[in-house]
Structures are given as structure tokens and as C-alpha cells.
XYZ file of N, CA and C in Angstrom:
597
model
N -1.158 -20.021 4.037
C -2.262 -20.635 3.517
C -2.714 -20.118 2.287
N -3.022 -20.748 1.262
C -3.489 -20.360 -0.099
C -4.378 -21.190 -0.434
N -5.605 -20.596 -1.116
C -6.667 -21.403 -1.688
C -7.377 -20.601 -2.863
N -7.974 -21.491 -3.839
C -8.460 -20.866 -5.120
C -9.975 -21.164 -5.195
N -10.608 -22.116 -4.417
C -11.856 -22.308 -4.613
C -12.813 -21.735 -3.732
N -13.972 -21.756 -3.833
C -15.029 -21.289 -2.681
C -14.612 -22.091 -1.555
N -14.547 -21.419 -0.556
C -13.956 -21.988 0.839
C -14.279 -20.985 1.812
N -14.924 -21.473 2.925
C -15.107 -20.503 4.216
C -13.889 -20.935 5.168
N -13.425 -19.912 5.700
C -12.091 -20.066 6.723
C -12.794 -20.341 8.078
N -12.172 -21.094 8.812
C -12.579 -21.195 10.305
C -12.368 -20.149 11.113
N -13.228 -19.831 11.992
C -13.091 -18.536 12.806
C -11.714 -18.467 13.422
N -11.361 -19.595 13.895
C -9.969 -19.833 14.698
C -8.933 -19.316 14.049
N -8.903 -19.247 12.741
C -7.962 -18.717 11.979
C -7.600 -17.341 12.249
N -8.456 -16.590 12.552
C -8.076 -15.095 12.751
C -7.726 -14.848 14.120
N -7.508 -15.659 14.983
C -6.684 -15.496 16.454
C -5.776 -16.446 16.576
N -5.061 -16.853 15.546
C -3.933 -17.775 15.590
C -2.698 -16.905 16.168
N -1.969 -17.581 17.044
C -0.698 -16.995 17.639
C 0.542 -17.290 16.767
N 0.287 -18.197 15.968
C 1.665 -18.840 15.254
C 1.524 -18.541 13.744
N 0.342 -18.028 13.271
C 0.348 -17.824 11.702
C 1.338 -16.806 11.469
N 2.075 -17.044 10.369
C 3.106 -16.102 10.086
C 2.878 -15.483 8.600
N 2.357 -16.358 7.611
C 2.118 -15.923 6.222
C 0.508 -16.378 5.962
N -0.084 -15.391 5.358
C -1.619 -15.716 5.008
C -1.872 -15.005 3.496
N -2.247 -15.855 2.595
C -2.502 -15.385 1.420
C -3.878 -15.879 0.813
N -4.693 -14.950 0.610
C -6.154 -15.485 0.321
C -6.518 -14.740 -1.250
N -6.886 -15.698 -2.073
C -7.013 -15.280 -3.425
C -8.420 -15.311 -3.737
N -8.770 -14.881 -5.088
C -10.296 -14.779 -5.478
C -11.101 -16.139 -5.104
N -12.150 -15.920 -4.818
C -13.121 -17.228 -4.770
C -13.277 -17.704 -3.316
N -12.495 -16.912 -2.230
C -12.601 -17.515 -0.913
C -13.777 -16.567 -0.394
N -14.586 -17.317 0.466
C -15.538 -16.567 1.140
C -14.915 -16.092 2.616
N -14.690 -14.717 2.472
C -14.045 -14.142 3.767
C -15.042 -13.394 4.565
N -15.185 -14.075 5.694
C -15.912 -13.416 6.658
C -15.197 -13.050 7.960
N -14.781 -11.945 8.102
C -13.905 -11.411 9.070
C -14.592 -11.235 10.404
N -14.225 -11.919 11.435
C -14.993 -11.522 12.759
C -14.607 -10.388 13.342
N -15.445 -10.022 14.297
C -15.325 -8.443 14.920
C -14.021 -8.513 15.686
N -13.555 -9.584 16.135
C -12.077 -9.796 16.825
C -11.089 -10.353 16.026
N -9.947 -9.711 15.447
C -8.932 -10.271 14.980
C -7.703 -9.854 15.531
N -6.851 -11.079 15.857
C -5.652 -10.905 16.500
C -4.694 -12.054 15.955
N -3.621 -11.570 15.213
C -2.735 -12.348 14.660
C -1.392 -11.706 14.808
N -0.809 -12.047 16.013
C 0.400 -11.191 16.552
C 1.688 -11.668 15.820
N 1.663 -12.813 15.138
C 2.902 -13.217 14.529
C 2.702 -13.167 13.114
N 1.716 -12.595 12.270
C 1.416 -12.526 10.995
C 2.526 -11.421 10.456
N 3.411 -11.844 9.415
C 4.177 -11.036 8.975
C 4.127 -10.552 7.392
N 3.430 -11.420 6.723
C 3.066 -11.483 5.201
C 1.680 -11.581 4.993
N 0.951 -10.644 4.601
C -0.551 -10.843 4.077
C -0.686 -10.361 2.701
N -1.332 -11.431 1.933
C -1.501 -11.096 0.687
C -3.074 -11.200 0.451
N -3.776 -10.304 -0.118
C -5.252 -10.424 -0.294
C -5.736 -10.082 -1.707
N -6.517 -10.940 -2.415
C -6.971 -10.793 -3.602
C -8.561 -10.832 -3.637
N -9.165 -9.763 -3.754
C -10.573 -9.573 -3.560
C -11.273 -8.883 -4.521
N -12.388 -9.430 -5.021
C -13.315 -8.668 -5.882
C -13.833 -7.322 -5.544
N -14.169 -7.405 -4.209
C -14.714 -6.429 -3.450
C -13.795 -6.009 -2.040
N -13.642 -4.834 -1.602
C -12.777 -4.516 -0.572
C -13.866 -4.494 0.498
N -13.775 -5.798 1.243
C -14.945 -5.867 2.208
C -14.074 -6.323 3.431
N -12.858 -6.378 3.482
C -11.988 -6.957 4.554
C -10.670 -6.447 5.025
N -10.205 -5.676 4.052
C -8.925 -5.062 4.291
C -8.483 -4.525 5.703
N -9.411 -3.426 5.880
C -9.253 -2.762 7.247
C -9.421 -3.458 8.447
N -10.374 -4.200 8.453
C -10.673 -5.046 9.792
C -9.669 -6.170 9.945
N -9.206 -6.686 8.895
C -8.245 -7.801 8.924
C -6.845 -7.176 9.423
N -6.635 -6.056 8.726
C -5.301 -5.407 8.856
C -5.066 -4.937 10.359
N -6.108 -4.454 10.966
C -5.832 -3.777 12.321
C -5.260 -5.000 13.322
N -5.636 -6.157 12.969
C -5.242 -7.209 14.032
C -4.053 -7.825 13.804
N -3.214 -7.241 13.098
C -1.840 -7.611 12.551
C -0.457 -6.767 12.933
N -0.309 -6.612 14.107
C 0.768 -5.590 14.698
C 2.023 -5.927 14.309
N 2.454 -7.152 13.751
C 3.667 -7.614 13.324
C 3.996 -7.447 11.868
N 2.941 -7.023 11.106
C 2.906 -7.174 9.615
C 4.247 -6.364 8.996
N 4.927 -6.968 8.077
C 5.991 -6.576 7.330
C 5.748 -6.395 5.878
N 4.989 -7.044 5.409
C 4.513 -7.108 3.961
C 3.217 -7.158 3.732
N 2.634 -6.206 2.884
C 1.194 -6.203 2.521
C 0.994 -6.198 1.076
N 0.107 -7.147 0.480
C -0.091 -7.136 -0.856
C -1.518 -7.179 -0.958
N -2.021 -6.138 -1.786
C -3.493 -5.950 -2.027
C -3.913 -5.996 -3.410
N -4.940 -6.523 -3.928
C -5.456 -6.638 -5.229
C -7.099 -6.662 -5.020
N -7.680 -5.644 -5.751
C -9.269 -5.655 -5.813
C -9.585 -5.001 -6.958
N -10.896 -5.277 -7.163
C -11.516 -4.711 -8.387
C -12.468 -3.392 -7.802
N -12.426 -3.198 -6.551
C -13.240 -2.146 -5.956
C -12.510 -0.770 -6.398
N -13.397 0.171 -6.891
C -12.893 1.257 -7.307
C -12.723 2.420 -6.282
N -13.326 2.304 -5.059
C -13.288 3.230 -4.159
C -12.855 2.665 -2.685
N -11.941 2.829 -2.074
C -11.669 2.435 -0.639
C -10.609 3.339 -0.079
N -10.601 3.405 1.355
C -9.590 4.101 2.052
C -8.968 3.148 2.863
N -7.658 3.018 2.881
C -7.105 1.985 3.921
C -6.098 2.691 4.839
N -6.342 2.550 6.116
C -5.490 3.171 7.259
C -4.459 2.334 7.688
N -3.304 2.390 7.284
C -2.160 1.605 7.765
C -1.664 1.997 9.091
N -2.094 1.265 10.225
C -1.544 1.799 11.620
C -0.673 0.464 12.032
N 0.575 0.997 11.996
C 1.499 -0.212 12.362
C 2.484 0.564 13.447
N 2.081 0.704 14.831
C 2.772 1.577 15.663
C 4.133 1.180 16.189
N 4.693 -0.080 15.865
C 5.860 -0.336 16.306
C 6.811 -0.955 15.225
N 6.315 -1.335 14.054
C 7.162 -1.808 13.058
C 7.992 -0.737 12.496
N 9.462 -1.372 12.158
C 10.426 -0.425 11.474
C 10.632 -0.653 10.016
N 9.874 -1.562 9.553
C 10.215 -1.865 8.003
C 8.931 -2.469 7.461
N 8.271 -1.987 6.431
C 7.150 -2.393 5.815
C 7.244 -2.309 4.175
N 6.702 -3.330 3.610
C 6.438 -3.476 2.057
C 5.073 -3.588 1.835
N 4.660 -2.313 1.109
C 3.239 -2.293 0.629
C 3.122 -2.325 -0.961
N 2.533 -3.286 -1.433
C 2.242 -3.460 -2.923
C 0.680 -3.463 -3.101
N 0.344 -2.761 -4.255
C -1.069 -2.658 -4.735
C -0.878 -2.249 -6.184
N -0.902 -3.549 -6.917
C -0.799 -3.631 -8.418
C -2.059 -2.989 -9.051
N -1.978 -2.772 -10.309
C -2.958 -2.057 -11.170
C -3.919 -3.126 -11.144
N -5.347 -2.650 -11.122
C -6.529 -3.572 -11.383
C -7.140 -3.447 -12.563
N -7.898 -4.331 -13.206
C -8.481 -4.206 -14.308
C -9.945 -4.647 -14.110
N -10.909 -3.840 -14.605
C -12.275 -4.224 -14.746
C -12.799 -4.588 -16.179
N -13.808 -4.824 -16.168
C -14.567 -5.099 -17.591
C -14.351 -4.074 -18.476
N -14.315 -2.721 -17.874
C -14.122 -1.523 -18.813
C -12.774 -1.069 -18.827
N -11.862 -1.972 -18.482
C -10.520 -1.540 -18.548
C -9.790 -1.119 -17.273
N -8.963 -0.190 -17.263
C -8.327 0.286 -15.990
C -9.186 1.332 -15.302
N -9.220 1.017 -14.071
C -10.118 1.950 -13.160
C -9.284 2.090 -11.906
N -8.653 2.984 -11.517
C -7.959 3.347 -10.397
C -8.205 4.634 -9.713
N -9.405 5.075 -9.678
C -9.879 6.325 -9.244
C -10.347 6.028 -7.665
N -10.288 7.013 -6.851
C -10.956 7.065 -5.661
C -10.164 6.122 -4.293
N -9.066 5.524 -4.780
C -8.571 4.716 -3.668
C -7.458 5.573 -2.977
N -7.446 5.636 -1.686
C -6.388 6.211 -0.838
C -5.919 5.150 0.414
N -4.485 5.472 0.468
C -3.846 4.883 1.539
C -3.096 5.830 2.532
N -3.580 5.607 3.703
C -3.134 6.489 4.796
C -1.952 5.857 5.668
N -0.724 6.335 5.874
C 0.187 5.650 6.551
C 0.396 6.400 8.008
N 0.210 5.710 8.897
C 0.474 6.146 10.472
C 1.281 5.106 11.218
N 2.412 5.404 10.910
C 3.696 4.482 11.344
C 4.767 5.242 11.929
N 4.595 5.570 13.229
C 5.672 6.390 13.954
C 6.989 5.892 13.988
N 7.167 4.647 13.966
C 8.451 3.941 14.208
C 9.060 3.585 12.921
N 8.504 3.714 11.736
C 8.699 3.096 10.462
C 9.981 3.906 9.965
N 11.175 2.890 9.671
C 12.432 3.415 9.211
C 12.586 2.929 7.807
N 11.981 2.197 7.256
C 12.082 1.836 5.779
C 10.934 1.224 5.230
N 10.610 1.861 4.009
C 9.351 1.832 3.426
C 9.719 1.378 2.004
N 9.201 0.239 1.544
C 8.971 0.015 0.015
C 7.542 -0.093 -0.335
N 7.290 1.007 -1.272
C 6.004 1.313 -1.653
C 5.860 1.003 -3.109
N 5.086 0.031 -3.606
C 4.815 -0.096 -5.129
C 3.249 0.010 -5.018
N 2.777 1.142 -5.538
C 1.279 1.332 -5.741
C 0.906 1.838 -7.023
N 0.048 1.343 -7.913
C -0.313 1.736 -9.190
C -1.875 2.048 -9.163
N -2.409 2.068 -8.056
C -3.879 2.162 -7.764
C -4.182 3.280 -7.159
N -3.676 3.626 -5.915
C -4.271 4.594 -5.018
C -4.059 6.074 -5.766
N -4.943 6.862 -5.597
C -5.002 8.364 -6.148
C -4.420 9.207 -5.158
N -4.254 8.845 -3.822
C -3.722 9.817 -3.019
C -3.105 8.805 -1.694
N -1.995 9.349 -1.132
C -1.466 8.691 -0.212
C -1.388 9.766 1.112
N -1.902 9.498 2.042
C -1.815 10.336 3.308
C -0.799 9.848 4.143
N 0.032 10.861 5.004
C 0.857 10.461 5.821
C 0.485 11.233 7.098
N -0.027 10.520 8.022
C -0.272 11.216 9.344
C 0.953 11.206 10.342
N 1.814 10.182 10.195
C 2.837 9.858 11.275
C 3.927 9.051 10.542
N 4.835 9.681 9.855
C 5.975 9.012 9.413
C 7.307 9.777 9.777
N 7.676 10.113 11.170
C 8.770 10.988 11.276
C 9.951 10.236 11.357
N 9.985 8.971 11.538
C 11.324 8.177 11.604
C 11.863 7.516 10.470
N 11.095 7.791 9.263
C 11.490 7.133 7.817
C 12.786 7.608 7.511
N 13.883 6.670 7.192
C 15.001 6.948 6.886
C 15.435 6.621 5.214
N 14.712 5.333 5.099
C 14.970 4.736 3.917
C 13.633 4.422 2.961
N 13.567 4.945 1.871
C 12.178 4.810 0.986
C 12.541 4.307 -0.417
N 11.792 3.109 -0.859
C 11.766 2.977 -2.276
C 10.274 3.257 -2.711
N 10.211 4.167 -3.697
C 8.921 4.538 -4.026
C 8.595 4.233 -5.489
N 7.724 3.378 -5.814
C 7.221 3.128 -7.234
C 5.765 3.357 -7.349
N 5.419 4.679 -7.892
C 4.122 4.992 -7.881
C 3.684 5.590 -9.211
N 2.737 4.911 -9.988
C 2.393 5.247 -11.229
C 0.826 5.464 -11.240
N 0.442 6.744 -11.659
C -0.951 6.885 -11.967
C -1.138 7.156 -13.348
N -2.220 7.371 -13.685
C -2.427 7.712 -15.222
C -1.883 9.226 -15.560
N -0.779 9.388 -15.621
C -0.118 10.459 -15.947
C -0.347 11.258 -17.285
N -0.924 10.358 -18.011
C -1.153 10.840 -19.478
C -2.329 11.818 -19.387
N -3.446 11.281 -18.913
C -4.649 11.959 -18.836
C -4.734 12.824 -17.609
N -3.959 12.714 -16.574
C -4.166 13.381 -15.385
C -2.735 13.970 -14.871
N -2.001 14.665 -15.979
C -0.622 14.989 -15.383
C -0.366 16.143 -14.216
N -1.383 16.915 -14.031
C -1.462 17.833 -13.034
C -1.631 17.255 -11.552
N -2.667 16.338 -11.618
C -2.971 15.554 -10.446
C -1.851 14.668 -10.021
N -1.097 14.099 -10.997
C 0.142 13.211 -10.707
C 1.219 14.049 -10.133
N 1.555 15.149 -10.651
C 2.587 15.867 -10.169
C 2.458 16.328 -8.718
N 1.174 16.741 -8.479
C 0.734 17.193 -7.212
C 0.981 16.026 -6.152
N 0.464 14.923 -6.637
C 0.484 13.857 -5.687
C 1.695 13.304 -5.423
N 2.607 13.376 -6.442
C 3.964 12.882 -6.088
C 4.815 13.858 -5.196
N 4.475 15.145 -5.590
C 5.093 16.092 -4.703
C 4.704 16.093 -3.132
N 3.369 15.913 -3.056
C 2.980 15.741 -1.460
C 3.506 14.465 -0.878
N 3.584 13.271 -1.525
C 3.837 11.968 -1.206
C 5.529 12.157 -0.686
N 6.324 12.771 -1.558
C 7.820 12.824 -1.230
C 8.049 13.843 -0.199
N 7.272 14.865 -0.187
C 7.323 15.965 0.850
C 7.054 15.371 2.379
N 6.103 14.466 2.421
C 5.990 13.825 3.617
C 7.014 12.993 4.234
N 8.089 12.664 3.474
C 9.182 11.991 3.823
C 10.176 12.856 4.175
N 10.071 13.726 4.980
C 10.987 14.984 5.184
C 12.299 14.589 5.932
N 12.403 13.445 6.633
C 13.646 13.017 7.250
C 14.250 12.026 6.464
N 13.895 11.480 5.297
C 14.501 10.475 4.672
C 15.881 10.842 4.067
N 16.850 9.719 4.373
C 18.268 9.907 3.913
C 18.528 9.275 2.606
N 17.787 8.111 2.361
C 17.961 7.314 1.130
C 16.792 6.966 0.328
N 16.815 7.629 -0.810
C 15.463 7.503 -1.598
C 15.812 7.090 -2.801
N 15.017 6.036 -3.296
C 14.926 5.289 -4.747
C 13.642 5.342 -5.180
N 13.390 6.203 -6.230
C 12.163 6.664 -6.758
C 12.069 6.322 -8.247
N 10.900 5.649 -8.524
C 10.695 5.347 -9.849
C 9.404 6.039 -10.330
N 9.411 7.079 -11.078
C 8.227 7.768 -11.276
C 8.020 7.982 -12.669
N 6.840 8.250 -13.117
C 6.307 8.531 -14.565
C 5.826 9.832 -14.883
N 6.805 10.700 -15.582
C 6.302 12.037 -15.869
C 5.955 12.030 -17.338
N 4.710 12.650 -17.790
C 4.491 12.801 -19.151
C 5.430 13.987 -19.753
N 5.501 13.794 -21.105
C 6.250 14.915 -21.790
C 5.307 16.097 -22.149
N 5.272 16.983 -21.522
C 4.492 18.160 -21.605
C 5.031 19.394 -20.972
N 4.245 20.504 -20.957
C 4.782 21.832 -20.433
C 4.712 22.065 -19.017
N 4.082 20.900 -18.387
C 4.112 20.807 -16.869
C 5.403 20.271 -16.289
N 6.519 21.060 -16.171
C 7.723 20.373 -15.754
C 7.394 20.027 -14.255
N 7.779 18.703 -13.769
C 7.467 18.475 -12.507
C 8.509 18.962 -11.417
N 8.283 19.368 -10.277
C 9.161 19.989 -9.329
C 9.248 18.956 -8.178
N 10.367 18.716 -7.819
C 10.432 17.669 -6.602
C 10.793 18.455 -5.319
N 10.264 17.972 -4.205
C 10.411 18.696 -2.925
C 11.930 18.823 -2.363
N 12.280 19.483 -1.750
C 13.518 19.712 -1.150
C 13.584 18.754 0.148
N 14.297 17.925 0.300
C 14.513 17.035 1.350
C 15.983 17.156 2.094
N 15.944 17.907 3.140
C 17.117 18.347 3.580
C 17.957 17.371 4.327
N 17.584 16.059 4.580
C 18.519 15.137 5.093
C 18.895 14.097 4.116
N 18.456 14.480 2.849
C 18.894 13.370 1.800
C 20.335 13.340 1.578
N 20.846 11.966 1.522
C 22.172 11.801 1.174
C 22.415 10.904 -0.079
N 21.600 10.117 -0.437
C 21.651 9.129 -1.452
C 20.134 9.204 -2.243
N 20.372 9.520 -3.575
C 19.095 9.723 -4.413
C 19.248 8.808 -5.643
N 18.363 7.888 -5.850
C 18.389 7.207 -7.398
C 16.847 7.584 -7.866
N 16.908 8.253 -8.957
C 15.810 8.755 -9.611
C 15.527 8.181 -11.111
N 14.446 7.397 -11.283
C 14.337 6.757 -12.627
C 12.914 7.255 -13.095
N 12.930 7.993 -14.307
C 11.659 8.522 -14.825
C 11.553 7.761 -16.142
């Protein structure tokens, strides 16, 4: 489902057993009910001016395989809890406000004990927490922060993120390192057998 004009979604949509793809763009009046259960939903795309629904909607999607978020909110925390999924694509592109780029204060926490494959494209979140990611074997990581103005923060962020993937075997990483005296250090990944690194 995709809509672009002011439109209120029927409550029954949030308990559909057959809905597989849900895409909601700007202008939709999204009132997420207390109970959300979308057991077949695999693809969720949300474009919101304010982060008023991400977490409550996400928690009712146990079969989610792809999640795309776009918002003008400058501060939010999203806890991605997918206990049984083995593959997940998470995309969060850079957002623009009236004052230009603003991507401070956002955080994504992964709690995915069965996840084996992760495709992470995130130009917004200032921090990625990993509470439970022991099964990850394959990762594609494309994370760009404002490395020009915050190089030390970026180095630490990338080191922490990659260190959390301690069992990964196949890693494809696209990273942006500034040209300065702060030479980045990548963590040691003992199980790594294939590495593609683009800077």
C-alpha cells in the first residue's frame, strides 16, 4: 500500500494476516493502535516528518525482512527486536531539515539472536547498539556520519559497530574516513574469511 495525500488508515490494516508489503509516505495520518500484529509483513517503508510510530509498529512485525525509515526527527531510538529472522535489510538515508543536514541523537539497537545476514545502510544514526547478534555470519555495512566535523566520534562508532560482529565471516564495508592524523583502526575479527573494504 502506498499513499501520498492526507489519509487515515483503517484500524483493521494493523492486524492483517496477509499483508506482505506496507509503504507509507509523507502526508498520511498514521495512528498506530495499541495492538499491532502483522505476521506476514516482510517489507516496511516509513517516511514520517516525526518519529511517532516506528517502534510501536515495528514490534508487531515478526517476519520483517526489509525496513526503510526516513524522518525529519532529530532524536529517536529504535529497538529492532526480531527474535527468529535470519536475514534483515535496514535502510535509513540521510534526512534534510530546513537548516540543512541534521543527524544527531538517533540510535538503532539490534536485538536479533538468530540473524545470520545483515545489510545495513544508515546515514543517520549516531550510534548502533548490539544487544544480541551472536549468529551473524554475513554483513554489508554502509555507514556514513559527518566524519569531517566529528572524525573521532566516527572512528569510535565504526570500531564499536564492527567489533559487535565478532563471529562474522563475510564482511563488505563502505566507510568514510577523513584525511587527518587520526588513523582509523579496525577491530580484529577472528572468524573473518572474506573482506571487501571501500573507503
